[in-house]
Coordinates of C-alpha atoms and ligand atoms in Angstrom, one line a residue:
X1 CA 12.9 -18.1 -15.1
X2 CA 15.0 -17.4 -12.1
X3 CA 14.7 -13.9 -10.2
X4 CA 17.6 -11.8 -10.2
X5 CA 19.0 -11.2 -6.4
X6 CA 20.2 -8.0 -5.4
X7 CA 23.0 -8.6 -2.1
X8 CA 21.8 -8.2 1.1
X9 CA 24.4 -7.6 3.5
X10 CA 24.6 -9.2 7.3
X11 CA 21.9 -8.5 9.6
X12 CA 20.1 -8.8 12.6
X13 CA 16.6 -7.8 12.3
X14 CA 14.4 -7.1 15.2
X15 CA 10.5 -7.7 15.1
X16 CA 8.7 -6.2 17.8
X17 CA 5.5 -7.5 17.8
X18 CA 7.0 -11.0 16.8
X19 CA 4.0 -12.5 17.9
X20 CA 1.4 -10.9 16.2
X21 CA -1.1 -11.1 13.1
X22 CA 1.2 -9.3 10.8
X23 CA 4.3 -11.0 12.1
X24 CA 2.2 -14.0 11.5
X25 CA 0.3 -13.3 8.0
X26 CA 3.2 -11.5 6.2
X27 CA 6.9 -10.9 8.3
X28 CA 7.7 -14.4 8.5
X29 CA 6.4 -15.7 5.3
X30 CA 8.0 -13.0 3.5
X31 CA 11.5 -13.6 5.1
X32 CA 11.2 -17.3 4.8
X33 CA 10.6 -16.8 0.7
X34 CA 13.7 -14.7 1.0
X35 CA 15.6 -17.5 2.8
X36 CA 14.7 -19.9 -0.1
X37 CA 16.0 -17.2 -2.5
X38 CA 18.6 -17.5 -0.8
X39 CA 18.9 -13.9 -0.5
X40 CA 20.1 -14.3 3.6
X41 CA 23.1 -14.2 4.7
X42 CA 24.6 -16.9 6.7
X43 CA 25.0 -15.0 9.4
X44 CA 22.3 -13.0 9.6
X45 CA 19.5 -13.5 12.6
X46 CA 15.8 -12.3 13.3
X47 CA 14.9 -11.5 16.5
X48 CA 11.2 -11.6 17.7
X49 CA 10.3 -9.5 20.3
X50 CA 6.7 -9.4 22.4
X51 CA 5.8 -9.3 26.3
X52 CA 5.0 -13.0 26.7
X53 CA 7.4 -15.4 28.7
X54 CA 8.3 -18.3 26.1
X55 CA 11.7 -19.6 25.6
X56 CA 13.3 -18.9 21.4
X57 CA 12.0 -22.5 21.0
X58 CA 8.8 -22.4 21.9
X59 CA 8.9 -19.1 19.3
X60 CA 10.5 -21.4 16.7
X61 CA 7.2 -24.0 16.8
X62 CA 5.1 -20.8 16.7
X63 CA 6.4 -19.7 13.9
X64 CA 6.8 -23.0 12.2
X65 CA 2.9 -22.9 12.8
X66 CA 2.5 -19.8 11.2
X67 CA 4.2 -20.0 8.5
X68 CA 2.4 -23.8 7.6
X69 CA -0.6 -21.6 8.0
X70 CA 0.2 -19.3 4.9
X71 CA 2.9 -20.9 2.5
X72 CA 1.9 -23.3 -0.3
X73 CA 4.6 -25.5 -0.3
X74 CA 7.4 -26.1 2.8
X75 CA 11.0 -27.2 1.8
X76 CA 12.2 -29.1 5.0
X77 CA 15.9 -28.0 4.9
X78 CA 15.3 -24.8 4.3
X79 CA 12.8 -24.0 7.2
X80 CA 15.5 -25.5 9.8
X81 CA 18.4 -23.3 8.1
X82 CA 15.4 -20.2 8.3
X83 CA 14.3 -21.3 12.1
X84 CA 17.6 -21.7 13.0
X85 CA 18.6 -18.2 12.8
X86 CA 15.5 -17.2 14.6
X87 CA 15.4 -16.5 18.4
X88 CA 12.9 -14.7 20.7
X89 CA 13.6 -12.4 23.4
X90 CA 10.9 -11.1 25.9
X91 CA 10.6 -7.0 26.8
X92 CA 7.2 -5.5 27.6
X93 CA 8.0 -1.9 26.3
X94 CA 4.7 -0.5 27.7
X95 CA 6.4 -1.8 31.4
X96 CA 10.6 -1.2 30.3
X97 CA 11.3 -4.3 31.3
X98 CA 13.6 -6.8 29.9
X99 CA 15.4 -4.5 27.8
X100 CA 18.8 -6.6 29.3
X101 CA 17.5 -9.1 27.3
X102 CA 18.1 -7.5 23.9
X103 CA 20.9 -5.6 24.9
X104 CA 22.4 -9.4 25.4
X105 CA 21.2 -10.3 22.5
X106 CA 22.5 -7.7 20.0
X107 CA 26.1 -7.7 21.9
X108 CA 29.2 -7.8 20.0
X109 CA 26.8 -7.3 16.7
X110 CA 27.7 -3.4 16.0
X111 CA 29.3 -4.3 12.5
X112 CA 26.5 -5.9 11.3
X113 CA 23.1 -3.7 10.0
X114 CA 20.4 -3.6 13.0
X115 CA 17.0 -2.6 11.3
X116 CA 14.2 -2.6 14.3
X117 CA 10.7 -3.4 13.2
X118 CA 7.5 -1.8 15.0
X119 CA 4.9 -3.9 14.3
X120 CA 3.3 -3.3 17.2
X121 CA 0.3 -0.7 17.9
X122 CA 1.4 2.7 16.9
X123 CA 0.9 3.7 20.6
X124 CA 3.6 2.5 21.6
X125 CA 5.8 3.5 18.3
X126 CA 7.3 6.7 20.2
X127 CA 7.9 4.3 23.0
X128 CA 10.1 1.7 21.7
X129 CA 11.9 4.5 19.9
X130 CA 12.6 6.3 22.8
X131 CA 13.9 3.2 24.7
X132 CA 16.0 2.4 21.8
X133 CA 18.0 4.8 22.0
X134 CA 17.9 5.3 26.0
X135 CA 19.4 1.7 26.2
X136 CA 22.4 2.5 23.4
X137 CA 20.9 -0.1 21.0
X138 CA 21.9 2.4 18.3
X139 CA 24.7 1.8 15.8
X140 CA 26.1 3.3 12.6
X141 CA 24.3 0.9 10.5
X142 CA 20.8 1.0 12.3
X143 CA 17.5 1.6 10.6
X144 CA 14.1 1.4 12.1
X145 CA 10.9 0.8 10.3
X146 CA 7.3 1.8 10.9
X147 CA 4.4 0.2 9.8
X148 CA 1.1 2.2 9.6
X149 CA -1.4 4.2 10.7
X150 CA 1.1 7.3 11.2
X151 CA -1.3 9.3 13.3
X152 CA -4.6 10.2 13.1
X153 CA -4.6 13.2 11.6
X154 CA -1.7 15.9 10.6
X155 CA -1.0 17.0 14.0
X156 CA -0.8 13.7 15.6
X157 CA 1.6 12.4 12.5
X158 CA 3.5 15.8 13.4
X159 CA 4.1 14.6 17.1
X160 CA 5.0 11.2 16.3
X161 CA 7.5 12.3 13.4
X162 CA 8.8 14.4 16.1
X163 CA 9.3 12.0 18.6
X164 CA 10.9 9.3 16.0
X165 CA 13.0 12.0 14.4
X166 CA 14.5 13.0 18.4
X167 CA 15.9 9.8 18.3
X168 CA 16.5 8.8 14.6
X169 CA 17.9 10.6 11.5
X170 CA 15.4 10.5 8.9
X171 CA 17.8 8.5 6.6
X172 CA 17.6 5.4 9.5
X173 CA 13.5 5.9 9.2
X174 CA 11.6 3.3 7.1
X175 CA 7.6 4.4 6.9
X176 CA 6.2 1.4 4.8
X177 CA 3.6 1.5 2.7
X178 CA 3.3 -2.1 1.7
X179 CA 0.9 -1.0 -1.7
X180 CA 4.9 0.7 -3.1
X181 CA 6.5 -2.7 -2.8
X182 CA 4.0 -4.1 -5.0
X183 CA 5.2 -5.6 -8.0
X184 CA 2.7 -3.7 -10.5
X185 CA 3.8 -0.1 -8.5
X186 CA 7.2 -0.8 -9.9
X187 CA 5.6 -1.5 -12.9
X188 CA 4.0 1.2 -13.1
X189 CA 7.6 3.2 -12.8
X190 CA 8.8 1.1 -15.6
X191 CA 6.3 1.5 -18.1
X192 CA 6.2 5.8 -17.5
X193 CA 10.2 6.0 -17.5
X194 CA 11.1 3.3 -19.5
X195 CA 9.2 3.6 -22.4
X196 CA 9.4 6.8 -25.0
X197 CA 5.8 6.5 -26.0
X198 CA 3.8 7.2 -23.1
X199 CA 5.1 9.9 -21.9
X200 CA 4.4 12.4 -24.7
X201 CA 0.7 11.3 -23.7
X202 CA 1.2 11.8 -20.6
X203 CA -0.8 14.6 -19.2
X204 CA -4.1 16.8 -20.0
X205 CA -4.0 17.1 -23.5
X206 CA -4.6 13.2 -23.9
X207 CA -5.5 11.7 -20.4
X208 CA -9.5 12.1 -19.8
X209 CA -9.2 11.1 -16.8
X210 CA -7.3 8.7 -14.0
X211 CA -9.3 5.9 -11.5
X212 CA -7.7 4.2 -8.7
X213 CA -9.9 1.7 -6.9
X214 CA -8.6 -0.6 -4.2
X215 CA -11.7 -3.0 -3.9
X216 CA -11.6 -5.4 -0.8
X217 CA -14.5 -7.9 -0.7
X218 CA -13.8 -9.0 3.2
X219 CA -15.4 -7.2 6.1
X220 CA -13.8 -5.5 9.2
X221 CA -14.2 -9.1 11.0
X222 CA -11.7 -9.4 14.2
X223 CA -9.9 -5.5 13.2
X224 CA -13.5 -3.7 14.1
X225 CA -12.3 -2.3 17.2
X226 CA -8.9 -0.4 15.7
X227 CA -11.0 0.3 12.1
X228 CA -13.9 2.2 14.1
X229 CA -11.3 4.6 15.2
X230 CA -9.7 5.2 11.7
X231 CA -12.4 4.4 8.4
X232 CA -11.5 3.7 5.2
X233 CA -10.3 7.9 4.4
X234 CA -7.7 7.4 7.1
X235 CA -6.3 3.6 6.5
X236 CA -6.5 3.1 3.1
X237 CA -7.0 6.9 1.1
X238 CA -4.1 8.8 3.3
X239 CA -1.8 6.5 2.5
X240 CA -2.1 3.9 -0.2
X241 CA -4.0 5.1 -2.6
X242 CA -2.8 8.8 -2.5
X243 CA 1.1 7.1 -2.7
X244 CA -0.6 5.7 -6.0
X245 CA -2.0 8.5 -7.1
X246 CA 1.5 11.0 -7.1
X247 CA 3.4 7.5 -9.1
X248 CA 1.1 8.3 -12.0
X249 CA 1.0 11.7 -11.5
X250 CA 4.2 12.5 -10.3
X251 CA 6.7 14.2 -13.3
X252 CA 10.0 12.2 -14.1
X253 CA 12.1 12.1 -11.4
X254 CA 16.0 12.6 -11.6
X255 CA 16.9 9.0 -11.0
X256 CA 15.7 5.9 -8.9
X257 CA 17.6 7.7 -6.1
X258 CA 15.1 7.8 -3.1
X259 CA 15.0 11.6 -2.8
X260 CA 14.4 12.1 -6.6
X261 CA 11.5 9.8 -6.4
X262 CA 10.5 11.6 -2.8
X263 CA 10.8 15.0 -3.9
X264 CA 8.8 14.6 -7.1
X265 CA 5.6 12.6 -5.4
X266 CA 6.0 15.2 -2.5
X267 CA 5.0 18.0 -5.2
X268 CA 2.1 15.8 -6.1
X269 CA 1.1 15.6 -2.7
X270 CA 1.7 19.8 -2.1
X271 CA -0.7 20.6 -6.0
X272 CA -3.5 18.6 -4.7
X273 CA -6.4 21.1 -4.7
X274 CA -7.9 21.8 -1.1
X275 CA -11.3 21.1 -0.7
X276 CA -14.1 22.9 1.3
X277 CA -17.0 22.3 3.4
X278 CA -18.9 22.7 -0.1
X279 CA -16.1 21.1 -1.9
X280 CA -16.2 17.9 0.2
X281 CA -19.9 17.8 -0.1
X282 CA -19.6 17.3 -4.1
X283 CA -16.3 15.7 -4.3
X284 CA -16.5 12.9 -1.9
X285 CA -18.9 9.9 -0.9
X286 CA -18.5 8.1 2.1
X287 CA -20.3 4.7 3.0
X288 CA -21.3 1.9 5.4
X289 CA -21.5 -1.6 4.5
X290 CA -25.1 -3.0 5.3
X291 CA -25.8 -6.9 5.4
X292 CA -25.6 -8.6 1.9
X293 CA -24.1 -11.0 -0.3
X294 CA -20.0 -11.9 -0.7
X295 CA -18.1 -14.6 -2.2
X296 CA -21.5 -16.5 -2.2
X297 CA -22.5 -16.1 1.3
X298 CA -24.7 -13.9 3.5
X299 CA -22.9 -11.3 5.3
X300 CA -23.8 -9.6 8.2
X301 CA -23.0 -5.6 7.8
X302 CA -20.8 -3.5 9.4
X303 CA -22.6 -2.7 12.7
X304 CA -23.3 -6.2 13.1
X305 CA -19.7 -6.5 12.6
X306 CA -18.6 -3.9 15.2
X307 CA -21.7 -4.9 18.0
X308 CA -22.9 -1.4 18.2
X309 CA -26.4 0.0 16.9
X310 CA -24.6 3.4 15.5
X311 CA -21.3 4.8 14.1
X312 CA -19.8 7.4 11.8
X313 CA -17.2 5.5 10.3
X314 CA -16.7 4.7 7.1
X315 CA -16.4 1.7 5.3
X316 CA -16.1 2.8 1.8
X317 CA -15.1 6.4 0.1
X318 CA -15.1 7.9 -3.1
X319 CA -13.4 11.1 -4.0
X320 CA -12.9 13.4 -6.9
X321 CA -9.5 15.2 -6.9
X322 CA -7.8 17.8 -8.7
X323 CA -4.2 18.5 -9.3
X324 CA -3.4 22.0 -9.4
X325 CA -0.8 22.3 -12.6
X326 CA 0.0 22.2 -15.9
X327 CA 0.2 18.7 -16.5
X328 CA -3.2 17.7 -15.0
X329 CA -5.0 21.1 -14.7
X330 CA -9.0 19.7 -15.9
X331 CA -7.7 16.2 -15.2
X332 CA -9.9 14.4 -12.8
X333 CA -8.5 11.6 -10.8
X334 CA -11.6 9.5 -9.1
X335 CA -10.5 7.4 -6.5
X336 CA -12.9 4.8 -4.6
X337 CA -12.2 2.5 -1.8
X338 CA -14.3 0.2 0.2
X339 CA -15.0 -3.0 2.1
X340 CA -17.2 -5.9 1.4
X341 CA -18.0 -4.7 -2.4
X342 CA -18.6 -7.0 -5.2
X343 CA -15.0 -8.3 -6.5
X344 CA -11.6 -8.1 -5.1
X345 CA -9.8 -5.4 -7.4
X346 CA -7.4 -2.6 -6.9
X347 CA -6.4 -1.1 -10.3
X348 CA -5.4 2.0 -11.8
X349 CA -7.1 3.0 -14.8
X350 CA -5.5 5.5 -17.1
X351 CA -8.2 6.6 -19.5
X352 CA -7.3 8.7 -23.2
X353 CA -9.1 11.2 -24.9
X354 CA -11.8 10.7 -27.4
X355 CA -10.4 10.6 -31.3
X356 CA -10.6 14.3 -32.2
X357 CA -11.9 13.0 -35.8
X358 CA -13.2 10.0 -37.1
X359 CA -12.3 9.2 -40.2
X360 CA -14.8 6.1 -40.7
X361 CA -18.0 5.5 -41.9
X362 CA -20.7 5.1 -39.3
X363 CA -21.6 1.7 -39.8
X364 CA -17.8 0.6 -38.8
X365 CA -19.3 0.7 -34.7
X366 CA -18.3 3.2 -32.1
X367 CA -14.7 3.9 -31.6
X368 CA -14.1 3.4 -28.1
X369 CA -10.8 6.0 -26.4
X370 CA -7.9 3.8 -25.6
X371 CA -7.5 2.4 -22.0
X372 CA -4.3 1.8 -20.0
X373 CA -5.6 -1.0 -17.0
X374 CA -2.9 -1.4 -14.3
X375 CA -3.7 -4.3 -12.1
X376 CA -2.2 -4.5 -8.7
X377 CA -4.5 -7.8 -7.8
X378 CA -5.5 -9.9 -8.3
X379 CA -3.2 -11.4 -11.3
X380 CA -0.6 -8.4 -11.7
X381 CA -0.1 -7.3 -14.8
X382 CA -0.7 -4.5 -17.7
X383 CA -3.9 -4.2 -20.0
X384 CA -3.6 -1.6 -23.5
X385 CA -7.1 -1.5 -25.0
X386 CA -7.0 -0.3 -28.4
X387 CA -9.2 0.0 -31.8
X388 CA -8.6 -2.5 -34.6
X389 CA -10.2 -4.0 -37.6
X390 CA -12.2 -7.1 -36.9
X391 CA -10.8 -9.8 -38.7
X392 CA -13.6 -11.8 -38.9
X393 CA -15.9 -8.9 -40.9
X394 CA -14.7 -8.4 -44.6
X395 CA -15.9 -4.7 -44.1
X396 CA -14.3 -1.8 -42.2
X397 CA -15.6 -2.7 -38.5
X398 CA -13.7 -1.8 -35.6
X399 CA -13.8 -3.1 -32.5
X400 CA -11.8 -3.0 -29.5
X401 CA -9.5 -5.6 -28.1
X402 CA -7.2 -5.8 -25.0
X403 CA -3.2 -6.3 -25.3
X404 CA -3.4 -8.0 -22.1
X405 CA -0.3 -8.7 -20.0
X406 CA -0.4 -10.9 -17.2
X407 CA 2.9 -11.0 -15.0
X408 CA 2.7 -14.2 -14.2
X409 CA 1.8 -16.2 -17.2
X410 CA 4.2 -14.4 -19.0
X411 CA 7.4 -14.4 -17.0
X412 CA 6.7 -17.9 -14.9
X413 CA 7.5 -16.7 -12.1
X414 CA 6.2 -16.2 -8.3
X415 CA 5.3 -12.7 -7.5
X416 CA 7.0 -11.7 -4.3
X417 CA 5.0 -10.5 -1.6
X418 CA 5.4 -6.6 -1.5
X419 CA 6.8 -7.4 2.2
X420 CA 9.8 -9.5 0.7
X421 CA 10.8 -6.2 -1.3
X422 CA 10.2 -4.1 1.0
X423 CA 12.2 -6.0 4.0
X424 CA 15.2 -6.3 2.1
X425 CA 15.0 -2.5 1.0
X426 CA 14.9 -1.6 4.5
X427 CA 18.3 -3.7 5.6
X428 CA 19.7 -2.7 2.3
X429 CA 19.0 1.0 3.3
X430 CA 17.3 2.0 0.1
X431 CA 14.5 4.2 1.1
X432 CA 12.9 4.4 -2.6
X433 CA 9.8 2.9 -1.8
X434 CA 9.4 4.6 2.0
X435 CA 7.7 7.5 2.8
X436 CA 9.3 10.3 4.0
X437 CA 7.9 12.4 6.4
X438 CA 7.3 15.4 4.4
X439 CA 5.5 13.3 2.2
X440 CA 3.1 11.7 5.2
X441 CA 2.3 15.2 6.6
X442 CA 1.8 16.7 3.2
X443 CA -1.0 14.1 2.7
X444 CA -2.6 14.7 6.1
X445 CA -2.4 18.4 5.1
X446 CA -4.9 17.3 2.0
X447 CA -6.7 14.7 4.1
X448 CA -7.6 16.7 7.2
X449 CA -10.0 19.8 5.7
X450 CA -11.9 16.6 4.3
X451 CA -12.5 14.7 8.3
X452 CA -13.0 18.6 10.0
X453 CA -15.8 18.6 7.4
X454 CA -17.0 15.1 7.5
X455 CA -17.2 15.7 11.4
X456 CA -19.3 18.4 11.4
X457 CA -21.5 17.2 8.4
X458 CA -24.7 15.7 10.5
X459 CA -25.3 12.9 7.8
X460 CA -24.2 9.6 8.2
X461 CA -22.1 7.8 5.6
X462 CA -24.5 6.5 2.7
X463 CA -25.7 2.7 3.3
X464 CA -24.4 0.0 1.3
X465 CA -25.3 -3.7 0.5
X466 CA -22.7 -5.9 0.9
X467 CA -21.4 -7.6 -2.1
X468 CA -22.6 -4.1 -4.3
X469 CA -20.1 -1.3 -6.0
X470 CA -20.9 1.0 -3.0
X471 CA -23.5 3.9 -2.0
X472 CA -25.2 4.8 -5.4
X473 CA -24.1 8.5 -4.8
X474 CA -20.5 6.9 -5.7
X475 CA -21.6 6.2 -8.9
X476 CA -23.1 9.6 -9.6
X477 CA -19.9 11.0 -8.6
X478 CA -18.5 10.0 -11.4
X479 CA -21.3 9.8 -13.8
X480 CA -22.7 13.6 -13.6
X481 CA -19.3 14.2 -15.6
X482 CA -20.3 12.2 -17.9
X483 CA -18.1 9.4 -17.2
X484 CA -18.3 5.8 -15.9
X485 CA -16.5 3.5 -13.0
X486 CA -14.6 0.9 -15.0
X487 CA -15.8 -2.5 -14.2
X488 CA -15.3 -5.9 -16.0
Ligands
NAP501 P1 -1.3 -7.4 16.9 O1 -1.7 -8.7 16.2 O2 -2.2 -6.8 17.9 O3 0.2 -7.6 17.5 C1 0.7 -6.8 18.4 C2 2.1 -7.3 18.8 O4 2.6 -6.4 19.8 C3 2.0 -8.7 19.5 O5 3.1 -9.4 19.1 C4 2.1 -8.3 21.0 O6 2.6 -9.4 21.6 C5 3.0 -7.1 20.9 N1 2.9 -6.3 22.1 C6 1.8 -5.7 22.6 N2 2.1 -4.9 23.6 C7 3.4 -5.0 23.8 C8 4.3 -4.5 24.8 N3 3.8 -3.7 25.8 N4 5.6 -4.8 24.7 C9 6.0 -5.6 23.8 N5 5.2 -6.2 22.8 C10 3.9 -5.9 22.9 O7 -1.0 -6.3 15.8 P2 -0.8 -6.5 14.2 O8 -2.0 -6.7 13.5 O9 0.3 -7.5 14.0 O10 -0.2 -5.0 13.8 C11 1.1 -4.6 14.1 C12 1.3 -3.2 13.4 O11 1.2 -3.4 12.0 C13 0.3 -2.2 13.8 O12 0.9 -0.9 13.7 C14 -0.7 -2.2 12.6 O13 -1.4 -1.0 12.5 C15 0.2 -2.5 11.5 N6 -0.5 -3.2 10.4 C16 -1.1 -4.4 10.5 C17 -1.7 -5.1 9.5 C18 -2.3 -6.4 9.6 O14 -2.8 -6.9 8.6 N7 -2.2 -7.0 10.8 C19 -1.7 -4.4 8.2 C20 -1.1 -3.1 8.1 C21 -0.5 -2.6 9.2 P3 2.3 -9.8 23.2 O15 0.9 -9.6 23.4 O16 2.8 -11.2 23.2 O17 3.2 -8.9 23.9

C-alpha cells in the first residue's frame, strides 16, 4: 500500500553539524527515504555545514558512505538525483569564520523556506543562532530547529530559550523530540481521539494505572563522556518519556492545530505533583549498570564503560508520578528507563480496573483486568487484552487473549523513521509534534526538585547487572502497591 504524501514546498535546508553521528545515523537516511517518496522538490537543496576543509564532493562520497552504512537497499538513480542536490560549505561557528560561505550559498534563495538545523553540541546552539541572524541569513520563511539536551536543568533551558528566542520568534523554533514523530505516538493520538469507546474509559474511574518504559539494551559505548554529564533523568525522563506521558494523559485538545495540542500537554506538564526530599526518596529509583550479560555477550558495566572507578550518574530510573486532577487524581503513572536491561522495549501500558463483580463460577479461572499495550519498538503497533471463552473447553472457562495489531504486518508498509516526519514538519512549518518552550521549562520545573535532591542524597545509584530489569528497588516501586512491571 502506498503512503499518502503531504506537499512539501521548496527548500534549502541547512545541517550544521553535517558531518556528524546524527547527520550520519539518521539526517541523511531520513531525507534520502524522503527523496525516494518523492516527497522533494526539484529544486530543493541540503546544505551540510561543519569546520573541516573538504570540497561539496568530497561531502557527497561521505555521505554516499554513510548512507550505505544504514539503508537496506540503494536505488542508483535516485541517490544521484538525492546527492545531487547536496553541497557542503565550511564555517567554524566556535571561530566565525566562513560565514561568506553560506551567505554565498543561500543568495538569491529568500523565496524559498530556509530551515537551519543545529545538530551540533548544544554549546554552541546560542552561537550559531546569534550569527544567524548577525550575518542577515534570516528570511520570512525561516525556521530553525534544535535537537536535544535543552539545558541542564530549568535555569540553563531558561538562558538558552532566551538567547534563541532574541533572535527567533517562537513560531520559526523547532525543539525536536524525535520519540513525537514516532509512528505509534501518532497512534496513540488516533486511537484516544478517533475512536468513541475509549475515551469514556479514559480516566480514574477505570484506568488502574499507566507504565511507560523505554528499555535500551546498548550501553553508553563511544557517548560516555556527554552521558556522564546528563544520566538517564535528564536525557531520556525530561524529555521523551514525560512528552509521552502528557499524550496519554493530556485532555482532548481543540484540534491537530499545534497550540491546541501544546496547550493541553503543557497543563499535564504544570498538574504534575512536586516531589520532596522525602517524596523523591519513595517515588524514584536510580541505577548503575554493572558488568553482565546482553544480546548474548559479556558486557563490561558502566564504569568500565566511562574509565573512571566512581560516578553519580545514572544509568537507569524509575519513578512514580502523580497527576494532580480530576481525571487522574489516585492514578499512578510508573515510568522506568534504563540502559543495558534485558530486552529492547519502549511501550506504554494502559492498565483497567479490576471487574467490580464476577459473575462466574470459580472454576472458570481468574479474570484478568483488560490491558491496552502500545508498542513504540520494536514492531509498532497496538495490543487489546481481553477475557473470552476458551473455545477449546466445553465449560465456561475464560482466558485471556490479545487482539494484537502489528503496524507493519497489517498495513505492508515501511515505517518511516520518526526523523522523516519530523524533517518535513519542520520545512512544512507545522510545529504539532515540537516542543514549545513553555512546555520544556514546565518539565524542568518537575524535573529539577528531583536532581537538587538526588545531589544531596549521599547514596549512590543502586547497582545493576547488565542484561537484568534494573536495581531490585525498581521492582518494589511498583510492587509495594500491589502491582507489577509488565513484561512478556
Ligand atoms: P557529533 O557527532 O559530535 O557531531 C558534531 C558536529 O558538529 C560535527 O559535524 C562537527 O563537525 C560539527 N562541529 C563541531 N564544532 C563545530 C564548530 N565549531 N563549527 C562548525 N561545526 C562544528 O554530534 P552528534 O552526535 O551528531 O550530535 C549532534 C546534536 O544532536 C547534539 O546536540 C546531540 O545532543 C543531538 N543528538 C544526537 C543524537 C545521536 O544519536 N547522535 C541523538 C539525539 C540528539 P567538524 O568536527 O567537522 O567541525
Amino acid at each position: 500500500m502506498p503512503a499518502q504524501l503531504t506537499d512539501v514546498p521548496s527548500f534549502d535546508l541547512v545541517v550544521f553539524g553535517g558531518t556528524g553521528d546524527l547527520a550520519h545515523r539518521k539526517l541523511l537516511p531520513a531525507l534520502y527515504y524522503r527523496e525516494l517518496g518523492n516527497q522533494i522538490p526539484t529544486d530543493a537543496r541540503i546544505i551540510a555545514v561543519s569546520r573541516r576543509n573538504i570540497s561539496s564532493e568530497e561531502y557527497r562520497n561521505w555521505a554516499l558512505n554513510a548512507l550505505n552504512d544504514h539503508l537496506d537497499e540503494i536505488d542508483d538513480d535516485i541517490m544521484a538525483r538525492f546527492l545531487e542536490r547536496v553541497q557542503y560549505v565550511s564555517v567554524d561557528v566556535s571561530a566565525n569564520t566562513g560565514w561568506e560561505n553560506l551567505e554565498t550559498a543561500l543568495a538569491g534563495r529568500e523565496d524559498v523556506v530556509r530551515a537551519f538545523y543545529l545538530s551540533v553540541s548544544p554549546d554552541l546552539f546560542g552561537t550559531i543562532c546569534s550569527a544567524i541572524g548577525s550575518h542577515g541569513l534570516i528570511t520570512d520563511k525561516t525556521r530553525v530547529t534544535i535537537e536535544k539536551p535543552i539545558g541542564k536543568n530549568g535555569t540553563s533551558a531558561h538562558e538558552l530559550n532566551e538567547t534563541i528566542g532574541s533572535v527567533f520568534k517562537e513560531e520559526q523554533i523547532f525543539r525536536i523530540d524525535h520519540y513525537l514523530g514516532k509512528e505509534t505516538v501518532q497512534n496513540l493520538m488516533a486511537l484516544r481521539f478517533a475512536n468513541a469507546m475509549f475515551e469514556p474509559l479514559w480516566n480514574s474511574t477505570h484506568i488502574d494505572h499507566v507504565q511507560i518504559t523505554v528499555a535500551e539494551t546498548l550501553g553508553v559505548e563511544s557517548r560516555a563522556g556527554y552521558y556522564d554529564t546528563a544520566g538517564a533523568l535528564r536525557d531520556m525522563v525530561q524529555n521523551h518519556l514525560l512528552q509521552l506521558l502528557c499524550l496519554v494523559a493530556m485532555e482532548p485538545p481543540e484540534s491537530m492545530h499545534a497550540d491546541s495540542v501544546r496547550d493541553e500537554k503543557l497543563k499535564v506538564l504544570k498538574a504534575l505533583k512536586p516531589m520532596d526530599a522525602s517524596g523523591v526518596a519513595r517515588n524514584t529509583v536510580r541505577g548503575q549498570y554493572r558488568a553482565g550479560a546482553s544480546a548474548g555477550g559479556a558486557v563490561s558495566g558502566y564504569l568500565q564503560e566511562l574509565g573512571k572507578d566512581h560516578s553519580n550518574t545514572e544509568t537507569f530510573v524509575a519513578a512514580k508520578l502523580e497527576i494532580a486532577n480530576w481525571r487522574w487524581g489516585s492514578v499512578p503513572f510508573y515510568l522506568r528507563t534504563g540502559k543495558r536491561l534485558a530486552n529492547r522495549i519502549s511501550e506504554i501500558v494502559i492498565q483497567f480496573r479490576d471487574l467490580p463483580h464476577s459473575i462466574f463460577p470459580e472454576d472458570a479461572g481468574t479474570i484478568k483486568a483488560n490491558q491496552l499495550v502500545i508498542r513504540l519498538q520494536p514492531d509498532e503497533g497496538v495490543k487489546m487484552k481481553v477475557m473470552i471463552k476458551d473455545p477449546s473447553s466445553s465449560n465456561m472457562r475464560l482466558r485471556e487473549v490479545s487482539l494484537d495489531m502489528s503496524f507493519a504486518a497489517t498495513f505492508n508498509v515501511r515505517n518511516p523513521d520518526a526523523y522523516e516526519r519530523l524533517l518535513m514538519d519542520m520545512i512544512r512549518g507545522n510545529q504539532t509534534l515540537f516542543m514549545r518552550r513553555d512546555e520544556v521549562e514546565a518539565a524542568w520545573a518537575w524535573i529539577d526538585p528531583i536532581l537538587k535532591h538526588w545531589g544531596n542524597d549521599r547514596e549512590p545509584p543502586k547497582g545493576y547487572t547488565s542484561g537484568t530489569w534494573g536495581p531490585s528497588a525498581s521492582i518494589a516501586l511498583i510492587e509495594r502497591d500491589g502491582r507489577t512491571w509488565h513484561e512478556e
